[in-house]
Short mmCIF file of N, CA and C in Angstrom, two decimals:
data_model
loop_
_atom_site.label_atom_id
_atom_site.label_comp_id
_atom_site.label_asym_id
_atom_site.label_seq_id
_atom_site.Cartn_x
_atom_site.Cartn_y
_atom_site.Cartn_z
N GLY A 30 -24.56 -13.06 36.38
CA GLY A 30 -25.82 -13.81 36.24
C GLY A 30 -26.71 -13.12 35.16
N TRP A 31 -27.64 -13.97 34.68
CA TRP A 31 -28.57 -13.46 33.57
C TRP A 31 -29.43 -12.34 34.12
N PHE A 32 -29.68 -12.29 35.49
CA PHE A 32 -30.54 -11.25 36.08
C PHE A 32 -29.81 -10.21 36.70
N ASP A 33 -28.46 -10.01 36.41
CA ASP A 33 -27.65 -9.02 37.01
C ASP A 33 -27.90 -7.70 36.22
N VAL A 34 -27.96 -6.65 36.89
CA VAL A 34 -28.08 -5.36 36.27
C VAL A 34 -26.93 -4.99 35.33
N TYR A 35 -25.81 -5.70 35.50
CA TYR A 35 -24.59 -5.34 34.64
C TYR A 35 -24.34 -6.47 33.59
N VAL A 36 -25.35 -7.22 33.29
CA VAL A 36 -25.16 -8.39 32.33
C VAL A 36 -24.77 -7.92 30.98
N LYS A 37 -25.41 -6.86 30.48
CA LYS A 37 -25.09 -6.32 29.12
C LYS A 37 -23.58 -5.90 29.07
N GLY A 38 -23.21 -5.13 30.03
CA GLY A 38 -21.78 -4.67 30.08
C GLY A 38 -20.83 -5.75 30.18
N THR A 39 -21.14 -6.82 31.01
CA THR A 39 -20.24 -7.98 31.13
C THR A 39 -20.07 -8.71 29.82
N LEU A 40 -21.20 -8.92 29.09
CA LEU A 40 -21.11 -9.61 27.82
C LEU A 40 -20.40 -8.78 26.77
N ASP A 41 -20.73 -7.42 26.74
CA ASP A 41 -20.09 -6.58 25.82
C ASP A 41 -18.56 -6.56 26.06
N ASP A 42 -18.18 -6.42 27.28
CA ASP A 42 -16.68 -6.46 27.62
C ASP A 42 -16.05 -7.72 27.20
N PHE A 43 -16.66 -8.79 27.49
CA PHE A 43 -16.08 -10.10 27.07
C PHE A 43 -15.90 -10.15 25.56
N MET A 44 -16.92 -9.70 24.81
CA MET A 44 -16.79 -9.77 23.30
C MET A 44 -15.68 -8.83 22.81
N LEU A 45 -15.56 -7.72 23.48
CA LEU A 45 -14.51 -6.71 23.04
C LEU A 45 -13.09 -7.19 23.42
N MET A 46 -12.98 -7.69 24.59
CA MET A 46 -11.63 -8.03 25.11
C MET A 46 -11.17 -9.42 24.99
N ASN A 47 -12.05 -10.35 24.54
CA ASN A 47 -11.63 -11.72 24.47
C ASN A 47 -10.56 -11.96 23.42
N ASN A 48 -9.38 -12.41 23.90
CA ASN A 48 -8.28 -12.66 23.07
C ASN A 48 -7.84 -14.11 23.34
N GLY A 49 -8.69 -15.01 23.84
CA GLY A 49 -8.30 -16.30 24.21
C GLY A 49 -7.82 -16.47 25.67
N LYS A 50 -7.62 -15.38 26.39
CA LYS A 50 -7.14 -15.46 27.77
C LYS A 50 -8.34 -15.36 28.75
N TYR A 51 -9.52 -14.99 28.32
CA TYR A 51 -10.60 -14.75 29.27
C TYR A 51 -11.61 -15.91 29.27
N ARG A 52 -12.34 -16.05 30.33
CA ARG A 52 -13.39 -17.04 30.45
C ARG A 52 -14.63 -16.29 30.91
N LEU A 53 -15.75 -16.75 30.43
CA LEU A 53 -17.11 -16.20 30.78
C LEU A 53 -17.90 -17.32 31.32
N VAL A 54 -18.51 -17.13 32.51
CA VAL A 54 -19.53 -18.03 33.08
C VAL A 54 -20.77 -17.31 33.39
N MET A 55 -21.86 -17.67 32.80
CA MET A 55 -23.19 -17.02 33.00
C MET A 55 -24.18 -17.99 33.65
N MET A 56 -24.73 -17.57 34.71
CA MET A 56 -25.70 -18.47 35.43
C MET A 56 -27.07 -17.75 35.60
N ALA A 57 -28.05 -18.49 36.11
CA ALA A 57 -29.28 -17.92 36.34
C ALA A 57 -29.30 -17.28 37.83
N LYS A 58 -28.61 -16.20 37.91
CA LYS A 58 -28.44 -15.50 39.19
C LYS A 58 -28.63 -14.03 38.95
N GLY A 59 -28.75 -13.29 40.12
CA GLY A 59 -28.80 -11.86 40.08
C GLY A 59 -27.52 -11.29 40.50
N HIS A 60 -27.60 -9.93 40.84
CA HIS A 60 -26.38 -9.22 41.28
C HIS A 60 -26.14 -9.46 42.76
N GLY A 61 -25.02 -10.20 43.04
CA GLY A 61 -24.57 -10.36 44.41
C GLY A 61 -25.48 -11.26 45.25
N VAL A 62 -26.21 -12.11 44.65
CA VAL A 62 -27.08 -12.98 45.50
C VAL A 62 -26.93 -14.43 44.99
N ASP A 63 -27.14 -15.36 45.87
CA ASP A 63 -27.06 -16.78 45.52
C ASP A 63 -28.33 -17.32 45.00
N SER A 64 -29.43 -16.63 45.24
CA SER A 64 -30.73 -17.15 44.80
C SER A 64 -31.57 -16.00 44.24
N LEU A 65 -32.57 -16.35 43.52
CA LEU A 65 -33.45 -15.33 43.00
C LEU A 65 -34.83 -15.48 43.63
N ARG A 66 -35.57 -14.40 43.54
CA ARG A 66 -36.99 -14.53 43.99
C ARG A 66 -37.68 -14.90 42.74
N GLY A 67 -38.86 -15.53 42.88
CA GLY A 67 -39.62 -15.97 41.69
C GLY A 67 -39.31 -17.37 41.39
N LEU A 68 -39.02 -17.65 40.16
CA LEU A 68 -38.72 -19.03 39.72
C LEU A 68 -37.38 -19.51 40.40
N GLU A 69 -37.33 -20.82 40.75
CA GLU A 69 -36.14 -21.39 41.30
C GLU A 69 -35.66 -22.42 40.24
N TYR A 70 -34.33 -22.19 39.84
CA TYR A 70 -33.76 -23.05 38.85
C TYR A 70 -33.00 -24.09 39.60
N PRO A 71 -32.76 -25.28 38.97
CA PRO A 71 -31.93 -26.34 39.64
C PRO A 71 -30.60 -25.82 40.05
N ASP A 72 -29.94 -26.49 41.02
CA ASP A 72 -28.61 -26.12 41.51
C ASP A 72 -27.69 -26.15 40.25
N GLN A 73 -27.01 -25.10 40.12
CA GLN A 73 -26.08 -24.91 38.94
C GLN A 73 -24.68 -25.38 39.18
N LYS A 74 -24.35 -25.63 40.36
CA LYS A 74 -23.05 -26.24 40.76
C LYS A 74 -21.86 -25.54 39.94
N LEU A 75 -21.69 -24.32 40.27
CA LEU A 75 -20.65 -23.54 39.60
C LEU A 75 -19.33 -24.19 39.66
N SER A 76 -18.95 -24.88 40.74
CA SER A 76 -17.63 -25.36 40.91
C SER A 76 -17.25 -26.45 39.88
N GLU A 77 -18.32 -27.06 39.29
CA GLU A 77 -18.03 -28.08 38.30
C GLU A 77 -17.50 -27.43 37.00
N PHE A 78 -17.82 -26.22 36.81
CA PHE A 78 -17.56 -25.48 35.50
C PHE A 78 -16.47 -24.44 35.61
N SER A 79 -16.31 -23.89 36.75
CA SER A 79 -15.39 -22.79 36.87
C SER A 79 -14.78 -22.72 38.29
N ASP A 80 -13.52 -23.04 38.43
CA ASP A 80 -12.87 -23.05 39.71
C ASP A 80 -11.96 -21.77 39.74
N PRO A 81 -12.43 -20.77 40.44
CA PRO A 81 -11.69 -19.55 40.48
C PRO A 81 -10.22 -19.69 40.98
N LEU A 82 -10.07 -20.63 41.96
CA LEU A 82 -8.74 -20.82 42.51
C LEU A 82 -7.76 -21.38 41.47
N SER A 83 -8.22 -22.30 40.62
CA SER A 83 -7.32 -22.85 39.67
C SER A 83 -7.02 -21.77 38.62
N TRP A 84 -7.97 -20.81 38.30
CA TRP A 84 -7.72 -19.71 37.43
C TRP A 84 -6.62 -18.85 37.99
N PHE A 85 -6.83 -18.50 39.31
CA PHE A 85 -5.74 -17.66 39.94
C PHE A 85 -4.41 -18.36 40.06
N ASP A 86 -4.41 -19.67 40.31
CA ASP A 86 -3.21 -20.43 40.40
C ASP A 86 -2.44 -20.32 39.05
N TYR A 87 -3.20 -20.44 37.94
CA TYR A 87 -2.60 -20.42 36.64
C TYR A 87 -1.97 -19.06 36.35
N TRP A 88 -2.78 -17.98 36.54
CA TRP A 88 -2.27 -16.65 36.13
C TRP A 88 -1.36 -16.01 37.13
N LEU A 89 -1.60 -16.25 38.51
CA LEU A 89 -0.71 -15.56 39.44
C LEU A 89 0.42 -16.39 39.98
N LYS A 90 0.29 -17.73 39.89
CA LYS A 90 1.41 -18.57 40.41
C LYS A 90 2.07 -19.34 39.27
N GLY A 91 1.53 -19.26 38.11
CA GLY A 91 2.18 -20.04 37.01
C GLY A 91 1.98 -21.52 37.05
N VAL A 92 0.99 -22.03 37.72
CA VAL A 92 0.68 -23.42 37.86
C VAL A 92 0.03 -23.94 36.56
N ASP A 93 0.65 -24.90 35.98
CA ASP A 93 0.07 -25.50 34.75
C ASP A 93 -0.92 -26.54 35.10
N ASN A 94 -2.16 -26.10 35.28
CA ASN A 94 -3.27 -26.94 35.81
C ASN A 94 -4.46 -27.14 34.80
N GLY A 95 -4.24 -26.77 33.57
CA GLY A 95 -5.28 -26.98 32.52
C GLY A 95 -6.36 -25.91 32.58
N ALA A 96 -6.12 -24.85 33.23
CA ALA A 96 -7.16 -23.76 33.30
C ALA A 96 -7.50 -23.26 31.94
N MET A 97 -6.48 -23.22 31.02
CA MET A 97 -6.68 -22.65 29.74
C MET A 97 -7.18 -23.72 28.74
N ASP A 98 -7.43 -24.94 29.17
CA ASP A 98 -7.98 -25.98 28.30
C ASP A 98 -9.49 -26.04 28.33
N THR A 99 -10.09 -25.10 29.07
CA THR A 99 -11.59 -25.09 29.19
C THR A 99 -12.17 -24.22 28.08
N PRO A 100 -13.43 -24.46 27.78
CA PRO A 100 -14.07 -23.61 26.82
C PRO A 100 -14.08 -22.09 27.24
N ALA A 101 -14.07 -21.23 26.38
CA ALA A 101 -14.03 -19.76 26.67
C ALA A 101 -15.31 -19.38 27.34
N VAL A 102 -16.49 -20.03 27.02
CA VAL A 102 -17.80 -19.61 27.57
C VAL A 102 -18.48 -20.85 28.10
N ARG A 103 -19.03 -20.70 29.27
CA ARG A 103 -19.99 -21.65 29.90
C ARG A 103 -21.19 -20.96 30.29
N TYR A 104 -22.31 -21.31 29.85
CA TYR A 104 -23.55 -20.64 30.15
C TYR A 104 -24.66 -21.55 30.53
N PHE A 105 -25.48 -21.14 31.47
CA PHE A 105 -26.66 -21.93 31.95
C PHE A 105 -27.82 -21.56 31.11
N VAL A 106 -28.41 -22.53 30.38
CA VAL A 106 -29.60 -22.23 29.55
C VAL A 106 -30.86 -22.48 30.50
N MET A 107 -31.52 -21.40 30.73
CA MET A 107 -32.68 -21.54 31.64
C MET A 107 -33.85 -22.16 30.88
N GLY A 108 -34.64 -22.89 31.52
CA GLY A 108 -35.78 -23.52 30.95
C GLY A 108 -36.99 -23.37 31.86
N ASP A 109 -38.05 -24.05 31.52
CA ASP A 109 -39.24 -24.12 32.40
C ASP A 109 -38.83 -24.63 33.80
N ALA A 110 -38.92 -23.76 34.78
CA ALA A 110 -38.52 -24.13 36.14
C ALA A 110 -39.69 -24.84 36.92
N LEU A 111 -40.78 -24.93 36.33
CA LEU A 111 -42.02 -25.46 37.03
C LEU A 111 -42.33 -26.86 36.60
N THR A 112 -41.87 -27.21 35.41
CA THR A 112 -42.24 -28.60 34.83
C THR A 112 -40.98 -29.50 34.90
N PRO A 113 -41.01 -30.54 35.71
CA PRO A 113 -39.88 -31.41 35.72
C PRO A 113 -39.68 -32.13 34.32
N GLY A 114 -38.41 -32.17 33.94
CA GLY A 114 -38.10 -32.82 32.68
C GLY A 114 -38.23 -31.91 31.46
N ALA A 115 -38.60 -30.60 31.67
CA ALA A 115 -38.71 -29.74 30.55
C ALA A 115 -37.35 -29.40 30.01
N PRO A 116 -37.25 -28.98 28.73
CA PRO A 116 -35.90 -28.72 28.07
C PRO A 116 -35.32 -27.49 28.79
N GLY A 117 -33.98 -27.45 28.70
CA GLY A 117 -33.27 -26.37 29.31
C GLY A 117 -32.83 -26.71 30.71
N ASN A 118 -32.50 -25.69 31.47
CA ASN A 118 -31.93 -25.93 32.85
C ASN A 118 -30.73 -26.78 32.84
N GLU A 119 -29.77 -26.46 31.84
CA GLU A 119 -28.53 -27.20 31.69
C GLU A 119 -27.44 -26.33 31.23
N TRP A 120 -26.18 -26.73 31.48
CA TRP A 120 -25.03 -26.04 31.03
C TRP A 120 -24.71 -26.26 29.64
N ARG A 121 -24.20 -25.23 28.93
CA ARG A 121 -23.68 -25.30 27.61
C ARG A 121 -22.29 -24.65 27.54
N SER A 122 -21.49 -25.07 26.53
CA SER A 122 -20.23 -24.46 26.40
C SER A 122 -20.02 -23.97 24.91
N SER A 123 -19.20 -22.96 24.75
CA SER A 123 -18.78 -22.45 23.47
C SER A 123 -17.47 -21.89 23.46
N ASP A 124 -16.81 -21.72 22.31
CA ASP A 124 -15.53 -21.10 22.32
C ASP A 124 -15.67 -19.57 22.00
N ARG A 125 -16.96 -19.11 21.80
CA ARG A 125 -17.12 -17.65 21.63
C ARG A 125 -18.55 -17.26 22.02
N TRP A 126 -18.65 -15.93 22.17
CA TRP A 126 -19.98 -15.38 22.45
C TRP A 126 -20.12 -14.18 21.54
N PRO A 127 -21.24 -14.04 20.93
CA PRO A 127 -22.44 -14.90 21.07
C PRO A 127 -22.19 -16.18 20.42
N VAL A 128 -22.95 -17.20 20.85
CA VAL A 128 -22.81 -18.56 20.30
C VAL A 128 -23.27 -18.55 18.90
N PRO A 129 -22.86 -19.48 18.09
CA PRO A 129 -23.45 -19.57 16.67
C PRO A 129 -24.88 -19.72 16.75
N HIS A 130 -25.58 -18.99 15.93
CA HIS A 130 -27.04 -18.97 16.03
C HIS A 130 -27.66 -18.57 14.72
N THR A 131 -28.96 -18.73 14.63
CA THR A 131 -29.69 -18.18 13.43
C THR A 131 -30.65 -17.16 13.95
N PRO A 132 -30.45 -15.85 13.47
CA PRO A 132 -31.25 -14.77 13.96
C PRO A 132 -32.82 -15.06 13.56
N LEU A 133 -33.60 -14.65 14.45
CA LEU A 133 -35.02 -14.82 14.34
C LEU A 133 -35.75 -13.52 14.69
N SER A 134 -36.57 -12.98 13.84
CA SER A 134 -37.27 -11.75 14.11
C SER A 134 -38.77 -11.98 14.52
N PHE A 135 -39.26 -11.18 15.46
CA PHE A 135 -40.65 -11.15 15.86
C PHE A 135 -41.14 -9.73 15.62
N TYR A 136 -42.41 -9.66 15.33
CA TYR A 136 -42.98 -8.36 15.05
C TYR A 136 -44.20 -8.01 15.97
N PHE A 137 -44.28 -6.84 16.45
CA PHE A 137 -45.45 -6.45 17.26
C PHE A 137 -46.56 -6.05 16.24
N THR A 138 -47.79 -6.30 16.66
CA THR A 138 -48.89 -5.90 15.80
C THR A 138 -49.84 -4.96 16.60
N LYS A 139 -50.67 -4.24 15.79
CA LYS A 139 -51.62 -3.28 16.49
C LYS A 139 -52.60 -4.03 17.38
N ASP A 140 -52.89 -5.33 17.24
CA ASP A 140 -53.84 -6.04 18.00
C ASP A 140 -53.20 -6.69 19.25
N GLY A 141 -51.87 -6.39 19.49
CA GLY A 141 -51.21 -6.88 20.63
C GLY A 141 -50.55 -8.26 20.54
N ALA A 142 -50.40 -8.65 19.25
CA ALA A 142 -49.81 -10.01 18.94
C ALA A 142 -48.30 -9.84 18.73
N LEU A 143 -47.66 -10.92 18.89
CA LEU A 143 -46.23 -10.95 18.62
C LEU A 143 -46.08 -12.13 17.60
N ARG A 144 -45.68 -11.78 16.34
CA ARG A 144 -45.70 -12.77 15.27
C ARG A 144 -44.33 -12.80 14.54
N ILE A 145 -44.10 -13.93 13.93
CA ILE A 145 -42.89 -14.11 13.11
C ILE A 145 -43.03 -13.31 11.71
N ALA A 146 -44.26 -13.27 11.22
CA ALA A 146 -44.42 -12.53 9.94
C ALA A 146 -44.60 -11.07 10.16
N PRO A 147 -44.02 -10.23 9.30
CA PRO A 147 -44.20 -8.78 9.51
C PRO A 147 -45.63 -8.42 9.35
N PRO A 148 -46.09 -7.41 10.11
CA PRO A 148 -47.44 -6.94 9.96
C PRO A 148 -47.76 -6.30 8.67
N GLU A 149 -48.98 -6.58 8.19
CA GLU A 149 -49.38 -6.00 6.86
C GLU A 149 -49.56 -4.53 6.90
N ASP A 150 -50.01 -4.00 7.99
CA ASP A 150 -50.28 -2.53 8.18
C ASP A 150 -48.94 -1.94 8.80
N GLU A 151 -48.10 -1.31 7.95
CA GLU A 151 -46.84 -0.78 8.49
C GLU A 151 -47.12 0.54 9.34
N GLU A 152 -48.24 1.11 9.24
CA GLU A 152 -48.60 2.33 9.95
C GLU A 152 -49.33 2.00 11.22
N ALA A 153 -49.46 0.76 11.57
CA ALA A 153 -50.19 0.39 12.81
C ALA A 153 -49.51 0.97 14.03
N LYS A 154 -50.42 1.33 15.00
CA LYS A 154 -49.79 1.91 16.17
C LYS A 154 -50.74 1.50 17.41
N ARG A 155 -50.17 1.55 18.56
CA ARG A 155 -50.93 1.38 19.89
C ARG A 155 -50.55 2.52 20.70
N THR A 156 -51.47 2.94 21.55
CA THR A 156 -51.25 4.12 22.42
C THR A 156 -51.66 3.67 23.88
N TYR A 157 -51.12 4.58 24.78
CA TYR A 157 -51.45 4.50 26.21
C TYR A 157 -51.23 5.86 26.79
N ALA A 158 -51.83 6.09 27.92
CA ALA A 158 -51.73 7.31 28.68
C ALA A 158 -50.80 7.19 29.82
N TYR A 159 -49.78 7.97 29.97
CA TYR A 159 -48.80 7.85 31.05
C TYR A 159 -49.15 8.87 32.09
N ASP A 160 -49.23 8.42 33.29
CA ASP A 160 -49.51 9.26 34.47
C ASP A 160 -48.33 9.23 35.46
N PRO A 161 -47.55 10.24 35.55
CA PRO A 161 -46.40 10.22 36.43
C PRO A 161 -46.77 10.12 37.96
N ARG A 162 -48.08 10.44 38.23
CA ARG A 162 -48.55 10.30 39.67
C ARG A 162 -48.88 8.80 39.99
N ASP A 163 -48.91 8.02 39.00
CA ASP A 163 -49.17 6.52 39.19
C ASP A 163 -48.20 5.70 38.37
N PRO A 164 -46.92 5.70 38.69
CA PRO A 164 -45.88 4.98 37.92
C PRO A 164 -46.02 3.49 38.03
N ILE A 165 -45.63 2.81 36.95
CA ILE A 165 -45.62 1.33 36.93
C ILE A 165 -44.62 0.87 37.83
N PRO A 166 -44.95 -0.01 38.75
CA PRO A 166 -43.89 -0.56 39.67
C PRO A 166 -42.98 -1.52 38.99
N THR A 167 -41.71 -1.55 39.34
CA THR A 167 -40.79 -2.57 38.81
C THR A 167 -40.97 -3.81 39.61
N ILE A 168 -41.21 -4.88 38.90
CA ILE A 168 -41.41 -6.19 39.53
C ILE A 168 -40.37 -7.08 38.89
N GLY A 169 -39.26 -7.38 39.62
CA GLY A 169 -38.24 -8.24 39.14
C GLY A 169 -37.43 -7.65 38.03
N GLY A 170 -36.69 -8.59 37.30
CA GLY A 170 -35.89 -8.13 36.17
C GLY A 170 -34.45 -8.06 36.65
N SER A 171 -33.73 -7.32 35.80
CA SER A 171 -32.22 -7.16 35.99
C SER A 171 -32.00 -5.83 36.75
N ASN A 172 -32.01 -6.03 38.10
CA ASN A 172 -31.74 -4.85 38.91
C ASN A 172 -31.09 -5.30 40.18
N THR A 173 -30.81 -4.41 41.11
CA THR A 173 -30.16 -4.76 42.30
C THR A 173 -31.19 -4.86 43.45
N GLY A 174 -30.78 -5.38 44.59
CA GLY A 174 -31.64 -5.50 45.76
C GLY A 174 -32.51 -6.76 45.79
N GLU A 175 -33.54 -6.65 46.62
CA GLU A 175 -34.43 -7.80 46.81
C GLU A 175 -35.28 -8.07 45.65
N ASN A 176 -35.61 -7.02 44.85
CA ASN A 176 -36.61 -7.04 43.75
C ASN A 176 -35.92 -7.42 42.48
N GLN A 177 -35.29 -8.62 42.39
CA GLN A 177 -34.55 -8.92 41.11
C GLN A 177 -34.91 -10.39 40.73
N GLY A 178 -34.89 -10.66 39.46
CA GLY A 178 -35.12 -11.96 39.05
C GLY A 178 -36.31 -12.15 38.21
N PRO A 179 -36.72 -13.39 37.98
CA PRO A 179 -37.89 -13.69 37.08
C PRO A 179 -39.13 -13.75 37.85
N LEU A 180 -39.62 -12.51 38.24
CA LEU A 180 -40.88 -12.47 39.07
C LEU A 180 -42.12 -12.42 38.21
N ASP A 181 -43.21 -12.80 38.68
CA ASP A 181 -44.47 -12.86 38.03
C ASP A 181 -44.93 -11.48 37.73
N GLN A 182 -45.23 -11.21 36.39
CA GLN A 182 -45.64 -9.94 35.91
C GLN A 182 -47.20 -9.81 35.88
N ARG A 183 -47.89 -10.86 36.16
CA ARG A 183 -49.37 -10.81 36.01
C ARG A 183 -50.07 -9.75 36.90
N PRO A 184 -49.52 -9.33 37.96
CA PRO A 184 -50.16 -8.24 38.82
C PRO A 184 -50.32 -6.98 37.99
N LEU A 185 -49.50 -6.82 36.94
CA LEU A 185 -49.54 -5.56 36.12
C LEU A 185 -50.37 -5.69 34.93
N LYS A 186 -50.97 -6.85 34.65
CA LYS A 186 -51.62 -7.12 33.36
C LYS A 186 -52.82 -6.26 33.06
N ASN A 187 -53.52 -5.78 34.09
CA ASN A 187 -54.78 -5.01 33.82
C ASN A 187 -54.51 -3.47 33.84
N ARG A 188 -53.25 -3.05 33.95
CA ARG A 188 -52.94 -1.58 33.82
C ARG A 188 -53.15 -1.08 32.42
N ALA A 189 -53.74 0.11 32.35
CA ALA A 189 -54.02 0.72 31.04
C ALA A 189 -52.77 1.33 30.52
N ASP A 190 -51.81 1.57 31.22
CA ASP A 190 -50.55 2.23 30.80
C ASP A 190 -49.41 1.31 30.45
N ILE A 191 -49.78 0.05 30.10
CA ILE A 191 -48.79 -0.92 29.71
C ILE A 191 -49.28 -1.51 28.36
N LEU A 192 -48.35 -1.55 27.42
CA LEU A 192 -48.67 -2.22 26.11
C LEU A 192 -48.11 -3.61 26.22
N ARG A 193 -48.94 -4.67 25.94
CA ARG A 193 -48.51 -6.03 26.05
C ARG A 193 -48.60 -6.68 24.70
N PHE A 194 -47.62 -7.50 24.33
CA PHE A 194 -47.71 -8.26 23.12
C PHE A 194 -47.50 -9.69 23.45
N ALA A 195 -48.24 -10.62 22.88
CA ALA A 195 -48.19 -12.00 23.18
C ALA A 195 -48.19 -12.87 21.90
N SER A 196 -47.38 -13.92 21.91
CA SER A 196 -47.42 -14.80 20.72
C SER A 196 -48.51 -15.82 20.99
N ALA A 197 -48.78 -16.58 19.96
CA ALA A 197 -49.58 -17.83 20.14
C ALA A 197 -48.77 -18.74 20.91
N PRO A 198 -49.34 -19.82 21.56
CA PRO A 198 -48.58 -20.77 22.35
C PRO A 198 -47.56 -21.39 21.46
N LEU A 199 -46.37 -21.61 21.94
CA LEU A 199 -45.31 -22.25 21.07
C LEU A 199 -45.60 -23.68 21.00
N GLU A 200 -45.39 -24.19 19.75
CA GLU A 200 -45.60 -25.53 19.42
C GLU A 200 -44.50 -26.44 19.91
N LYS A 201 -43.24 -25.86 20.01
CA LYS A 201 -42.11 -26.62 20.58
C LYS A 201 -41.26 -25.62 21.24
N PRO A 202 -40.34 -26.03 22.07
CA PRO A 202 -39.50 -25.07 22.84
C PRO A 202 -38.65 -24.24 21.97
N LEU A 203 -38.42 -23.07 22.38
CA LEU A 203 -37.58 -22.13 21.61
C LEU A 203 -36.46 -21.66 22.47
N GLU A 204 -35.24 -21.92 22.08
CA GLU A 204 -34.10 -21.55 22.88
C GLU A 204 -33.55 -20.23 22.36
N ILE A 205 -33.33 -19.30 23.31
CA ILE A 205 -32.78 -17.96 23.00
C ILE A 205 -31.44 -17.92 23.72
N ALA A 206 -30.36 -17.65 22.99
CA ALA A 206 -29.04 -17.51 23.70
C ALA A 206 -28.37 -16.37 22.86
N GLY A 207 -28.12 -15.28 23.67
CA GLY A 207 -27.55 -14.14 23.08
C GLY A 207 -28.34 -12.87 23.28
N GLN A 208 -27.96 -11.85 22.67
CA GLN A 208 -28.53 -10.49 22.94
C GLN A 208 -29.86 -10.42 22.15
N VAL A 209 -30.85 -9.90 22.89
CA VAL A 209 -32.17 -9.68 22.30
C VAL A 209 -32.27 -8.18 21.94
N LEU A 210 -32.53 -7.86 20.82
CA LEU A 210 -32.66 -6.47 20.35
C LEU A 210 -34.07 -6.06 19.98
N VAL A 211 -34.44 -4.87 20.27
CA VAL A 211 -35.79 -4.33 19.94
C VAL A 211 -35.58 -3.09 19.09
N GLU A 212 -36.28 -2.99 17.96
CA GLU A 212 -36.32 -1.75 17.17
C GLU A 212 -37.72 -1.18 17.34
N LEU A 213 -37.86 -0.10 18.04
CA LEU A 213 -39.08 0.45 18.51
C LEU A 213 -39.17 1.89 18.11
N PHE A 214 -40.27 2.36 17.52
CA PHE A 214 -40.50 3.69 17.15
C PHE A 214 -41.59 4.30 18.09
N VAL A 215 -41.26 5.40 18.76
CA VAL A 215 -42.17 5.99 19.77
C VAL A 215 -42.44 7.43 19.42
N ASP A 216 -43.72 7.83 19.61
CA ASP A 216 -44.15 9.22 19.55
C ASP A 216 -44.75 9.64 20.85
N SER A 217 -44.65 10.91 21.17
CA SER A 217 -45.30 11.40 22.38
C SER A 217 -46.04 12.72 22.11
N ASP A 218 -47.06 12.98 22.71
CA ASP A 218 -47.82 14.19 22.51
C ASP A 218 -47.42 15.19 23.61
N VAL A 219 -46.37 14.91 24.35
CA VAL A 219 -45.85 15.79 25.45
C VAL A 219 -44.57 16.36 24.91
N ALA A 220 -44.32 17.67 25.19
CA ALA A 220 -43.10 18.39 24.88
C ALA A 220 -41.84 17.68 25.35
N ASP A 221 -40.88 17.49 24.56
CA ASP A 221 -39.64 16.74 24.98
C ASP A 221 -38.67 17.79 25.56
#
């Protein structure tokens, strides 16, 4: 699932080992759970896209059932789960991962913006004070247990020990499929 703590390893392994014999199915799920806390996505009906029994029948029993005629990758594109009819919340297929795409870069700015254009001030920086006696709680995300999934982060917004970056409202939907990478430079005034 997209919210599984092992999602990066799963995708990396698929890209390394895929020789046409493997299949990848990615859903809006967490680790070992059928539902997530937070946003609720439409029923993803896994059986329509991946029948594990036919896969096992093909590989273990030699049954010629068309298991290898399916796309190598089936992935659920998450969308706005609160607005009926919003784009996304549908299955896509591809013969490879990552899917064909056009890379897009965003840049953090010293005023807390997230922009497509590189910042003019290359030496810009933001700071915060970290206090180990008051750690930032983990709310959702890719982890195990009850606290996983797309949970609302607004309870953390007023903490002084979090740096937030926000873009202007999007003019049209933006689909992101694949690995998101961050290049971040960090300094600390504490001995390492």
